[in-house]
Short mmCIF file of C-alpha atoms (C1' of nucleotides) in Angstrom, two decimals:
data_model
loop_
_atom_site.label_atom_id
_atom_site.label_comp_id
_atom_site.label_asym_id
_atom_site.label_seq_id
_atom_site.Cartn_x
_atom_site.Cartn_y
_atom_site.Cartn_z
CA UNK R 29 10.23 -7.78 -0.58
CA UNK R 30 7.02 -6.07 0.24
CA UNK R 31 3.68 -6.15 -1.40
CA UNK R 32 1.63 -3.78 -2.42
CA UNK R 33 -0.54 -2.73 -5.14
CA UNK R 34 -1.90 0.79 -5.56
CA UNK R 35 -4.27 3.43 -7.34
CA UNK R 36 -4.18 6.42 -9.53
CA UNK R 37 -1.05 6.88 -11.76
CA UNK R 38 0.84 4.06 -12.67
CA UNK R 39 4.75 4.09 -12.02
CA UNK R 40 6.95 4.64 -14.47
CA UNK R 41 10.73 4.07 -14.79
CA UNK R 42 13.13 3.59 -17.47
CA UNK R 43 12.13 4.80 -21.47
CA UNK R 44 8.63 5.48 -22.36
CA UNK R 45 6.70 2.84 -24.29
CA UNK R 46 6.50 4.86 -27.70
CA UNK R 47 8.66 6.49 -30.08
CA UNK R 48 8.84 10.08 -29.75
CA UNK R 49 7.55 10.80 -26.24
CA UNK R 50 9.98 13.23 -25.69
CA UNK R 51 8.90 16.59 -27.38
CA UNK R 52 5.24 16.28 -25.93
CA UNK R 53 7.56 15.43 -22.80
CA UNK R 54 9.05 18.64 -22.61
CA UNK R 55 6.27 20.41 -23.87
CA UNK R 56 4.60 19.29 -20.45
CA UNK R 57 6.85 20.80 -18.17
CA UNK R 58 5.69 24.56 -19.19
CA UNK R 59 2.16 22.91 -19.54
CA UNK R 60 2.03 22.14 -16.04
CA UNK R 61 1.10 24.97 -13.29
CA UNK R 62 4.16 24.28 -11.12
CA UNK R 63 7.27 25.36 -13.02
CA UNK R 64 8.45 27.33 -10.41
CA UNK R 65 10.55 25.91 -7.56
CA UNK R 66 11.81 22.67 -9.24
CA UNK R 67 13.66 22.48 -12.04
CA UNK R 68 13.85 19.31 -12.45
CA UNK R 69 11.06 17.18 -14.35
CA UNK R 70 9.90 13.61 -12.70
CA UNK R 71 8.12 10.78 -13.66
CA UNK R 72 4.99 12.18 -13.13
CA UNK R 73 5.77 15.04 -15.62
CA UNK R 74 5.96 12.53 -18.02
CA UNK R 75 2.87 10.31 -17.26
CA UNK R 76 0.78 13.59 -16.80
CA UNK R 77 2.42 14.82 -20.64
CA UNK R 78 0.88 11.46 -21.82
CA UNK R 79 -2.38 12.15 -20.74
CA UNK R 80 -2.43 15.62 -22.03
CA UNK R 81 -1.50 13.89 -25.24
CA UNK R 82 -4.43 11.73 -25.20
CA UNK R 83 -6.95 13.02 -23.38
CA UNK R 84 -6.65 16.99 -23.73
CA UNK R 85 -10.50 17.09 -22.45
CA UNK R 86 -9.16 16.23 -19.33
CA UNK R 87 -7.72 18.13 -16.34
CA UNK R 88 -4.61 16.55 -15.10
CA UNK R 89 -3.54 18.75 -12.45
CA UNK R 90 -4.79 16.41 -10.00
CA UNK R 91 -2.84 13.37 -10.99
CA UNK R 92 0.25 14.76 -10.40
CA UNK R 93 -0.23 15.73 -6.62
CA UNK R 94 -1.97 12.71 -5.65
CA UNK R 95 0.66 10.80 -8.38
CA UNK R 96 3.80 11.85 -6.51
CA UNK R 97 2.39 11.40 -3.10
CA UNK R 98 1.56 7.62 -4.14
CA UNK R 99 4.81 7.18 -5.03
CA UNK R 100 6.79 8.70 -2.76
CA UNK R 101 4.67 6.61 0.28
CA UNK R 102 5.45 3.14 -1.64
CA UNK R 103 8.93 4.22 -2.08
CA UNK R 104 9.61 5.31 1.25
CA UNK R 105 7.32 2.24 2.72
CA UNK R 106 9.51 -0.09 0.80
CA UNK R 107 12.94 1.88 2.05
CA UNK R 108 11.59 1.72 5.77
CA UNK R 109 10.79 -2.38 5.55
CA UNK R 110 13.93 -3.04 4.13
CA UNK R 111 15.45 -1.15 7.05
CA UNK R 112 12.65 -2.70 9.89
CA UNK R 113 14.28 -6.56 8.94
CA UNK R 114 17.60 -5.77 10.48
CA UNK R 115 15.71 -5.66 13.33
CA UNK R 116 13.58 -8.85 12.55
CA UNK R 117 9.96 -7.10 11.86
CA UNK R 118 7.97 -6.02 9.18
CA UNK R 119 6.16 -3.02 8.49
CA UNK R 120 2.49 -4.20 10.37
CA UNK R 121 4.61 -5.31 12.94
CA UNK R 122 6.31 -1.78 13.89
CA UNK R 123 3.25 -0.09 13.49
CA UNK R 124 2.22 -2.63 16.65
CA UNK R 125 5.23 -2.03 18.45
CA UNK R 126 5.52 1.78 17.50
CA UNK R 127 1.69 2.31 19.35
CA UNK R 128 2.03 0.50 21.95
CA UNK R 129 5.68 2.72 22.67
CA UNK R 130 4.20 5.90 22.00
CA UNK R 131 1.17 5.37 24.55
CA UNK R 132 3.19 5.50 27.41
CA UNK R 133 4.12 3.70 30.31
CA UNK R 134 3.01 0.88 30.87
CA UNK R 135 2.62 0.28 27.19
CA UNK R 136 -0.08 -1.70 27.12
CA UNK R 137 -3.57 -1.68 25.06
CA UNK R 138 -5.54 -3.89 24.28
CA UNK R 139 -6.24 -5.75 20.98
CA UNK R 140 -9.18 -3.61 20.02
CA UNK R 141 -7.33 -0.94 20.53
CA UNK R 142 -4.97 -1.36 18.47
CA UNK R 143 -6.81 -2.61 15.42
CA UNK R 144 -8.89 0.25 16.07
CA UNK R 145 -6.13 2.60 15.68
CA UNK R 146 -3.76 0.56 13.20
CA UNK R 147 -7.58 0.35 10.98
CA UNK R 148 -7.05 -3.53 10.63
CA UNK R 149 -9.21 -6.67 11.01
CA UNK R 150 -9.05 -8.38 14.24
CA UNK R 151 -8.19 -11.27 12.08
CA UNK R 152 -5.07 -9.26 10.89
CA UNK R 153 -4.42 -7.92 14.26
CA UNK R 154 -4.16 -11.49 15.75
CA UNK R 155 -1.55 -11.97 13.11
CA UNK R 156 0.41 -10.05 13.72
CA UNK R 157 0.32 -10.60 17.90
CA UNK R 158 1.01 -14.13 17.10
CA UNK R 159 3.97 -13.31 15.71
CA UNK R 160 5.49 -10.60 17.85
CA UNK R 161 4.43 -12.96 21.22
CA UNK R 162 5.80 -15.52 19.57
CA UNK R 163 9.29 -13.43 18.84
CA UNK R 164 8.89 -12.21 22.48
CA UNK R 165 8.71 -8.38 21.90
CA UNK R 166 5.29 -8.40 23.88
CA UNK R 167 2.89 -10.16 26.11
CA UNK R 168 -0.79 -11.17 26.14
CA UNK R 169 -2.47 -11.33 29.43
CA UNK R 170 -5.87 -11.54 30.19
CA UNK R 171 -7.65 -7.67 31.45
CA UNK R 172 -8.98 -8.24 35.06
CA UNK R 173 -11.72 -6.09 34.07
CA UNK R 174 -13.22 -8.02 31.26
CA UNK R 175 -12.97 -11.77 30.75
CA UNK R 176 -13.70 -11.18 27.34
CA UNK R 177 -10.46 -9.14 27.14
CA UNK R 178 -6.79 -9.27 26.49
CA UNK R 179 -4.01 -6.57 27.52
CA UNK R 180 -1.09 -6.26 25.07
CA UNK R 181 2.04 -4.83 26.68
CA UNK R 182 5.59 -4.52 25.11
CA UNK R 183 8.45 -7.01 26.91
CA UNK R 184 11.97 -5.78 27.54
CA UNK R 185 13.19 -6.99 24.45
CA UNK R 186 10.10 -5.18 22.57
CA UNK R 187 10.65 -1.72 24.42
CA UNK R 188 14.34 -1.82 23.01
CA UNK R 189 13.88 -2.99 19.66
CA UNK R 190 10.92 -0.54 19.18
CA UNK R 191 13.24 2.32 20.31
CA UNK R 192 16.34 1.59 17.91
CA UNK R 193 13.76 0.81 15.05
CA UNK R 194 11.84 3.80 15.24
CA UNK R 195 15.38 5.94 15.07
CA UNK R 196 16.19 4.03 11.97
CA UNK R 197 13.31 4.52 10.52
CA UNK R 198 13.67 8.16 11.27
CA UNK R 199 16.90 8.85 10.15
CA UNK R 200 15.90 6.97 6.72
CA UNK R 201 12.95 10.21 6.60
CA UNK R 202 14.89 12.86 8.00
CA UNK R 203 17.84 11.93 4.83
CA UNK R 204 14.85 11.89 1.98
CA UNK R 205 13.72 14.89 3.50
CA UNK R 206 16.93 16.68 3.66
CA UNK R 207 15.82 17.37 0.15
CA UNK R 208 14.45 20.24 1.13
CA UNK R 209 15.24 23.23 2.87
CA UNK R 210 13.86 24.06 6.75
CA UNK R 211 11.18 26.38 5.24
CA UNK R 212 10.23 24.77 2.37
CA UNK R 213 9.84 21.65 4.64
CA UNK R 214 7.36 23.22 6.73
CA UNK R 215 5.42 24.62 3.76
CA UNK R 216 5.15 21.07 2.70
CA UNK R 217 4.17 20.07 6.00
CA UNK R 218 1.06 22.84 6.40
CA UNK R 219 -0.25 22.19 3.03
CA UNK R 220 -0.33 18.10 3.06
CA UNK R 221 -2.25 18.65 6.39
CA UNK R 222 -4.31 21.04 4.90
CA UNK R 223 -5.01 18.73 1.84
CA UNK R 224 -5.18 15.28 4.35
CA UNK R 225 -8.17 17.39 6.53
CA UNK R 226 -9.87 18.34 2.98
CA UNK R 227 -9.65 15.05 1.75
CA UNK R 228 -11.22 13.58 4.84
CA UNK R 229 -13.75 15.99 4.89
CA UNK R 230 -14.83 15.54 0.90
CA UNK R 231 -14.94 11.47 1.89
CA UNK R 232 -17.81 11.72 4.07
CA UNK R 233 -20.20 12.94 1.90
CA UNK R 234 -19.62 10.24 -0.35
CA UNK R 235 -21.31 7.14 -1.64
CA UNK R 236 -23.81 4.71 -0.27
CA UNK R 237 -24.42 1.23 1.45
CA UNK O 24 -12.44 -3.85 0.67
CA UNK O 25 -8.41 -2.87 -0.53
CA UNK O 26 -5.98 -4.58 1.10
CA UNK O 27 -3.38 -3.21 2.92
CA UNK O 28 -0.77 -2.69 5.17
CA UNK O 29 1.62 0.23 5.94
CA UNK O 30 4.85 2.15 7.08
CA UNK O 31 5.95 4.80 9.24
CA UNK O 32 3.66 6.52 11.60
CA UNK O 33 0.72 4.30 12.37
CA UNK O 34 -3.37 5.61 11.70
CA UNK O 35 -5.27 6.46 14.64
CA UNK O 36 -8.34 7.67 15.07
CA UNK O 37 -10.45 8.14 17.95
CA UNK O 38 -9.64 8.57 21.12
CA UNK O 39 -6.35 8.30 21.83
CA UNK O 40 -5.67 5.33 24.51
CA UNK O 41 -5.04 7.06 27.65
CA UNK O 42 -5.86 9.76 29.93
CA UNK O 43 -5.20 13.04 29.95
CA UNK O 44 -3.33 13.43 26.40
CA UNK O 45 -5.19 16.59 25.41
CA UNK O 46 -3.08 19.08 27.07
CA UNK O 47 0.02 17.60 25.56
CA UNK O 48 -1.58 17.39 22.25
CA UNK O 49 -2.41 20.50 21.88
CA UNK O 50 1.17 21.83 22.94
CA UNK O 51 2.42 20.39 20.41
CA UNK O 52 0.61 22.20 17.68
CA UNK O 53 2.38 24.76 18.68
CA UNK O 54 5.95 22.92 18.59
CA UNK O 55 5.31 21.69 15.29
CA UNK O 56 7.66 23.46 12.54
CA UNK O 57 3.95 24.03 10.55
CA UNK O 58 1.61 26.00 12.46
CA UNK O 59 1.14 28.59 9.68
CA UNK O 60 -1.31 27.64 6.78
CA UNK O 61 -3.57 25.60 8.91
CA UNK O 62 -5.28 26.16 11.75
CA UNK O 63 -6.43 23.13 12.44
CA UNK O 64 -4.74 20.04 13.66
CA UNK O 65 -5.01 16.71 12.54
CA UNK O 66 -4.55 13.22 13.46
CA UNK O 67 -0.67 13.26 12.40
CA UNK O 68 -0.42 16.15 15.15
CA UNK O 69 -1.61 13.93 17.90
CA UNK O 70 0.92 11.23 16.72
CA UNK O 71 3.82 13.38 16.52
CA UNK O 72 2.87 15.13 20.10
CA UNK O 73 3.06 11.80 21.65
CA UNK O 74 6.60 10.97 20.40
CA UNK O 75 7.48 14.42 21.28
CA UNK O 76 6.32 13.61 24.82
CA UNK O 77 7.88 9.75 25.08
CA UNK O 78 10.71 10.32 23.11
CA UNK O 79 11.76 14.04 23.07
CA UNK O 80 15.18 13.42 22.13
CA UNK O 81 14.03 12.46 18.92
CA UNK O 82 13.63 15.39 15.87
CA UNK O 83 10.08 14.09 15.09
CA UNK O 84 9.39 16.57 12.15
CA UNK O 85 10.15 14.37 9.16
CA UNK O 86 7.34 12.37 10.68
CA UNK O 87 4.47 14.24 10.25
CA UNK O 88 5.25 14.88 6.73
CA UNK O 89 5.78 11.57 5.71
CA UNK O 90 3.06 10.41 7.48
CA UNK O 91 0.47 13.04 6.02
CA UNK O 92 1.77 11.51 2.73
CA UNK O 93 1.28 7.68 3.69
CA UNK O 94 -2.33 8.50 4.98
CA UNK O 95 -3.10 10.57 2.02
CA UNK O 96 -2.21 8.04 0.10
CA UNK O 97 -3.99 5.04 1.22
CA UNK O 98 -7.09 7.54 2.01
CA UNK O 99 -7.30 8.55 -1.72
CA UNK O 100 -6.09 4.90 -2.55
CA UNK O 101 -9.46 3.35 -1.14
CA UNK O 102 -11.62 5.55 -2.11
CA UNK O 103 -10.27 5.25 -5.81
CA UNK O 104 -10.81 1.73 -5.63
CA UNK O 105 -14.26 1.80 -4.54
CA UNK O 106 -14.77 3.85 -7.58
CA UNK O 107 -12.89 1.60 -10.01
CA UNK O 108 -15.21 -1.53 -8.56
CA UNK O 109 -18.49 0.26 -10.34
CA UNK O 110 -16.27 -0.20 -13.60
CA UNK O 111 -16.04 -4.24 -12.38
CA UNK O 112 -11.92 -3.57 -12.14
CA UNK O 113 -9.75 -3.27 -8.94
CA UNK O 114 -6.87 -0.63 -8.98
CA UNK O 115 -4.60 -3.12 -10.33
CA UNK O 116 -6.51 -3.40 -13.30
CA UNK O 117 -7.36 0.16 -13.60
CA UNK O 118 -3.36 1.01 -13.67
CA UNK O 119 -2.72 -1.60 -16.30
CA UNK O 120 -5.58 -0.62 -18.43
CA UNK O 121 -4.18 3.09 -17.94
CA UNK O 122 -0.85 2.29 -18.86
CA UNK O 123 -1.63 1.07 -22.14
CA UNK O 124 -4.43 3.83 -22.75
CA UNK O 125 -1.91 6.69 -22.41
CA UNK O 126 1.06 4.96 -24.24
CA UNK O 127 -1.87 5.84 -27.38
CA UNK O 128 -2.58 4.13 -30.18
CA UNK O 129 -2.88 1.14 -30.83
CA UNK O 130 -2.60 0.92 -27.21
CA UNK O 131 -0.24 -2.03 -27.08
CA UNK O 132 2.43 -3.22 -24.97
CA UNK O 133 3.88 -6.01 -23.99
CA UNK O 134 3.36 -8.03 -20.65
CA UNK O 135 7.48 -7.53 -19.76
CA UNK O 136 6.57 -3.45 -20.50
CA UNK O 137 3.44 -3.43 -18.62
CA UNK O 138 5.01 -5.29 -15.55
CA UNK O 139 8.67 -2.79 -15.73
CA UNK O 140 6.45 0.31 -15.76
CA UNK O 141 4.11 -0.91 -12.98
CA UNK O 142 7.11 -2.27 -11.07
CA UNK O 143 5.46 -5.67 -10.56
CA UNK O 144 7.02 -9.36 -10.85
CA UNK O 145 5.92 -11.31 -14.00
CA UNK O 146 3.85 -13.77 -11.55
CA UNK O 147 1.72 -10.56 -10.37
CA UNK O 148 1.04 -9.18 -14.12
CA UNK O 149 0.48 -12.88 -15.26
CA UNK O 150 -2.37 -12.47 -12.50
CA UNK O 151 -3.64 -9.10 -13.59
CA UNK O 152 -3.57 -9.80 -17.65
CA UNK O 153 -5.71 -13.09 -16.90
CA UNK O 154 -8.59 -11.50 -15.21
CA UNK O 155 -8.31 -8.40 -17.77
CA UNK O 156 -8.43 -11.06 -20.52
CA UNK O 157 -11.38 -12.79 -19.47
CA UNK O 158 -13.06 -9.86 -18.55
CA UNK O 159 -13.20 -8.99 -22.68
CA UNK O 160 -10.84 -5.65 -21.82
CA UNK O 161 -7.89 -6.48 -23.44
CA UNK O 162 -6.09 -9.59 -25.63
CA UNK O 163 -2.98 -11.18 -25.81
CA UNK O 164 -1.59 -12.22 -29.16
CA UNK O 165 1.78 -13.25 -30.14
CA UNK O 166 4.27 -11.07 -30.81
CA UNK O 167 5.19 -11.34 -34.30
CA UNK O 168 8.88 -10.37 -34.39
CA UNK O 169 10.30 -12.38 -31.01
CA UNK O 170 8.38 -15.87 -30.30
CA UNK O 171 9.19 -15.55 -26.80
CA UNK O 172 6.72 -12.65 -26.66
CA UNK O 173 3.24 -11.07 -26.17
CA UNK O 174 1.85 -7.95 -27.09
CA UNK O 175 -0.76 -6.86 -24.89
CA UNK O 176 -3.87 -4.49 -26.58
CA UNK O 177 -7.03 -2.88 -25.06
CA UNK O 178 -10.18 -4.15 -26.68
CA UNK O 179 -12.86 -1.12 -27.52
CA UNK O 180 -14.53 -2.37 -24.42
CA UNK O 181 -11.35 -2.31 -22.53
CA UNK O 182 -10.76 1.33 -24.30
CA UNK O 183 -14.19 2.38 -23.21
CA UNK O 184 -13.82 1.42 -19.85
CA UNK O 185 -10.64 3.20 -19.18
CA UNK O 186 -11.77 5.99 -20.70
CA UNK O 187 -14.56 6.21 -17.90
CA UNK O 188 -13.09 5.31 -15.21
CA UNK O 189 -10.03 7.51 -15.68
CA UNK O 190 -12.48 10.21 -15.57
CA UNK O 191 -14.24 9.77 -12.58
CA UNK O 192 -11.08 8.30 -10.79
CA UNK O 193 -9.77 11.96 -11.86
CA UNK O 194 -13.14 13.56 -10.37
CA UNK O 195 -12.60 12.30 -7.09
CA UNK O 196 -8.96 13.92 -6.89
CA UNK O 197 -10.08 17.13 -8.45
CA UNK O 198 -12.74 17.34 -5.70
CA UNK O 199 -10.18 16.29 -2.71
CA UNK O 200 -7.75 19.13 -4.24
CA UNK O 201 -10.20 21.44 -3.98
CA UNK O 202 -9.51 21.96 -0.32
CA UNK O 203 -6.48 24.13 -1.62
CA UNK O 204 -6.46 27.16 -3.83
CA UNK O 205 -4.66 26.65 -7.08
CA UNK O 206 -1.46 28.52 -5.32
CA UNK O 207 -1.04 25.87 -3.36
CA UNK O 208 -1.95 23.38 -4.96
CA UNK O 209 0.57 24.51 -7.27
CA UNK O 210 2.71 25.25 -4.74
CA UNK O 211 2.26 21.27 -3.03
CA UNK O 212 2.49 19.86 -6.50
CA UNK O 213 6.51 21.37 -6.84
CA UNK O 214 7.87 20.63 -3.09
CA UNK O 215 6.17 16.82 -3.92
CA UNK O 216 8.27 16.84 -7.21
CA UNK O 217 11.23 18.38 -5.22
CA UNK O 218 10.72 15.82 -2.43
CA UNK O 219 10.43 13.06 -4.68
CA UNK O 220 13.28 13.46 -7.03
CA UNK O 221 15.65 13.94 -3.38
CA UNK O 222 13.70 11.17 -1.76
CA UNK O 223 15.16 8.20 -5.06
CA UNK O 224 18.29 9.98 -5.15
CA UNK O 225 19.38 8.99 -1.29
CA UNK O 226 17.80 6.17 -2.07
CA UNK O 227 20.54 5.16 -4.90
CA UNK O 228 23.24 5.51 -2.43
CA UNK O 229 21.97 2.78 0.06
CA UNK O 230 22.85 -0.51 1.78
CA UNK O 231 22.50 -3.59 -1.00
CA UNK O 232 24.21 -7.22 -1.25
"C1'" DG I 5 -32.96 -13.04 37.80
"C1'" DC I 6 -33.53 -13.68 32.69
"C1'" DT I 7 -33.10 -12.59 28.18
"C1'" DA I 8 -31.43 -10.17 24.07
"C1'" DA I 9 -28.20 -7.32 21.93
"C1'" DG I 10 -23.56 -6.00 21.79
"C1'" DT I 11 -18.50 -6.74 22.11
"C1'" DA I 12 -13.74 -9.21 22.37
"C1'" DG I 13 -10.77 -12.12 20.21
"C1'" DC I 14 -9.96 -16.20 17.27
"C1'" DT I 15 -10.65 -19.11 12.97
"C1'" DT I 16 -11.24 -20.01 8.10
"C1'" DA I 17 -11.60 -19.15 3.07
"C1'" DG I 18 -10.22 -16.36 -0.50
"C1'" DC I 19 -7.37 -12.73 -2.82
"C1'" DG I 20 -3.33 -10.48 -4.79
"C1'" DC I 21 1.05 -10.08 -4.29
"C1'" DT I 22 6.34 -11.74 -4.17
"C1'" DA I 23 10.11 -14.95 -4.85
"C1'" DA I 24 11.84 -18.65 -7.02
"C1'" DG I 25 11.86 -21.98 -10.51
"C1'" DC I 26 10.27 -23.62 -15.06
"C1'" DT I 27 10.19 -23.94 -20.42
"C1'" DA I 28 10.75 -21.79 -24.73
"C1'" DC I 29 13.09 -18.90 -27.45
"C1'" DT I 30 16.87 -15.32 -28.96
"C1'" DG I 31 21.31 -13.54 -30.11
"C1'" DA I 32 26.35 -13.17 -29.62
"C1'" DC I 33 30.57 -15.71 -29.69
"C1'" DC I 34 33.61 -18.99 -31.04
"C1'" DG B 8 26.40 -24.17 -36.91
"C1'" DG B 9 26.88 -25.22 -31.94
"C1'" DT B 10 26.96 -23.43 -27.57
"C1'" DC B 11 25.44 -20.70 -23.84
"C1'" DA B 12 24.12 -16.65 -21.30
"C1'" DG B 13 20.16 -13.77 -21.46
"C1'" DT B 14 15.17 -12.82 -21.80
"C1'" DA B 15 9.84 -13.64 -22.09
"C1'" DG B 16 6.06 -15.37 -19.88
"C1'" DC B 17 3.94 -18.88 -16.86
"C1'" DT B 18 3.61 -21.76 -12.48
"C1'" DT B 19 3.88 -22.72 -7.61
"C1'" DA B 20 4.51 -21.92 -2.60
"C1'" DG B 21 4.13 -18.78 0.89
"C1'" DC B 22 2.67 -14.36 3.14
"C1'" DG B 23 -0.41 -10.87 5.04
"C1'" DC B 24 -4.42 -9.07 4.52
"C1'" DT B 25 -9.97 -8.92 4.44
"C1'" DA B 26 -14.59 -10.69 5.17
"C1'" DA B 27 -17.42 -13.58 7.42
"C1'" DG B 28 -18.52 -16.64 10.98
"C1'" DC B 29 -17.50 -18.60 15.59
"C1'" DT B 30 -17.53 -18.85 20.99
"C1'" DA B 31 -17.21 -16.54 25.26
"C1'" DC B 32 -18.41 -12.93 27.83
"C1'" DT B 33 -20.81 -8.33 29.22
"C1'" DT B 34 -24.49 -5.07 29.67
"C1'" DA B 35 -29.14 -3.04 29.25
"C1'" DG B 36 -34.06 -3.81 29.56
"C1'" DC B 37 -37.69 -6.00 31.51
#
DNA sequence: GCTAAGTAGCTTAGCGCTAAGCTACTGACC
DNA sequence: GGTCAGTAGCTTAGCGCTAAGCTACTTAGC
């Protein structure tokens, strides 16, 4: 279905490679510094327990935030494509359709624009116009202003299946997040955009040319 | 560099594509469920403030934290692969050659393993195992017990160059996470465990053929 | 005015993935 | 012991992306 790739901690599903996985397994759960609300292990306990196994030098901690938030974005970005087909688009192209909603009347930017904010190519950007034009959710037209231009604004047909998608899609988030209660939600919410400003921040001090 | 492509709420980044969106954004910092921990708002705040303004009979909240975690992870995604490159491997090879580094010694598996655990089609690991193979990291040999079969092992250059990278990979989280004080990180690290064992079991329940 | 640098959008080559189909082999059933 | 569904790994076609290069146009400097 969709395709993707992706860093940090593998996934993991069904049995462990090796014999005997489980004792160090269980050992991890205690190991680890957040024992506390769940009481339920993951997947992640048990990668992390590997690498405490075989690398004790190292600290794992780490891995299993940026582990779980890995995986719960691929699983939740391949839940939300599945669900984007009934309407007849992909992921890249709701994205379009979902920016060009959300600015406002009269819903149209231009290409830039949006590659600018989607942070695409313009070669993927004219992709993925080519195929929503050519599905007739929006229109190009050429911006009085600058002959060099285009303007991209949603059709009819775009405006409506943009605002039925986007519910779905919701409803698919506000489910997986029924998880949780109302405060712990909001906890969750403060610290990943305390942790998303952080990590931009530590990125721009980073490497070279 | 990575190649990509995403769900949910798209990325923005500059200015926001038309006039006068201040005021409403910074409303809705104060609408948000979160204004607690941070103090500061970030780009997910400007998204959610504009569905909240075009849509506002829509509960937007599950949005901002699933797309903190979808930014997050394709921020912290990137960077890791930028890392990996100075180790001559992509994140595709980094999470094979991790996989069989923390299943221990004699760090073997076989391709069908590798490919479950990394939930990737046989075509894609083919793919992966070729370029590790020629890059000296790791060899196929046949599997003595089942003719149909391959085991998979990491070479000691393969094991050395896991063992680095996983390091500095780990560095660059450690340093991101740093943003947050260990309570919350501990704190993040359960509702993420929480959220992600709720988030695959509403998934079991779902549509299907 | 003229030129040079910058910008908008499109095109092409290459990459890594999926999906589907292939051969070779295994193991359970009669 | 012959058959036949199941499994392992590889191959191919197609997709969506990036990176790099293109033309057309705009804008700043002289």
């Amino acid at each position: 279905m969709p395709q993707q790739n992706e860093p940090g901690i593998g996934q993991d599903d069904e049995g462990e490679a090796r014999t005997g996985d489980e004792v160090l397994i269980n050992d991890a759960a205690r190991t680890g510094d957040d024992a506390r609300t769940g009481d339920e292990r993951d997947a992640v306990d048990a990668i992390t327990a590997q690498w405490n196994r075989e690398r004790p030098d190292l600290e794992a901690r780490p891995m299993a935030v940026f582990g779980r938030i890995y995986r719960l974005s691929r699983l939740m970005g391949d839940r939300m494509e599945k669900e984007y087909q009934r309407y007849g688009i992909g992921r890249g192209e709701f994205d379009v359709l979902a920016t060009l909603r959300r600015s406002g009347e009269p819903y149209t930017l231009s290409p830039r624009q949006l590659s600018a904010t989607l942070m695409l190519t313009t070669g993927g950007m004219t992709g993925r116009l080519d195929k929503l034009e050519k599905a007739g959710l929006l229109e190009r037209s050429p911006d009085p202003g600058d002959r060099r231009g285009l303007r991209v604004a949603l059709t009819g047909r775009g405006l409506d299946v943009i605002d039925r998608a986007v519910g779905s899609g919701l409803a698919l988030q506000t489910v997986a997040l029924d998880g949780l209660d109302a405060e712990e939600a909001a906890q969750l919410s403060a610290l990943l955009r305390k942790l998303l400003l952080a990590t931009e921040r530590t990125g721009a001090s980073s490497s070279g040319p």
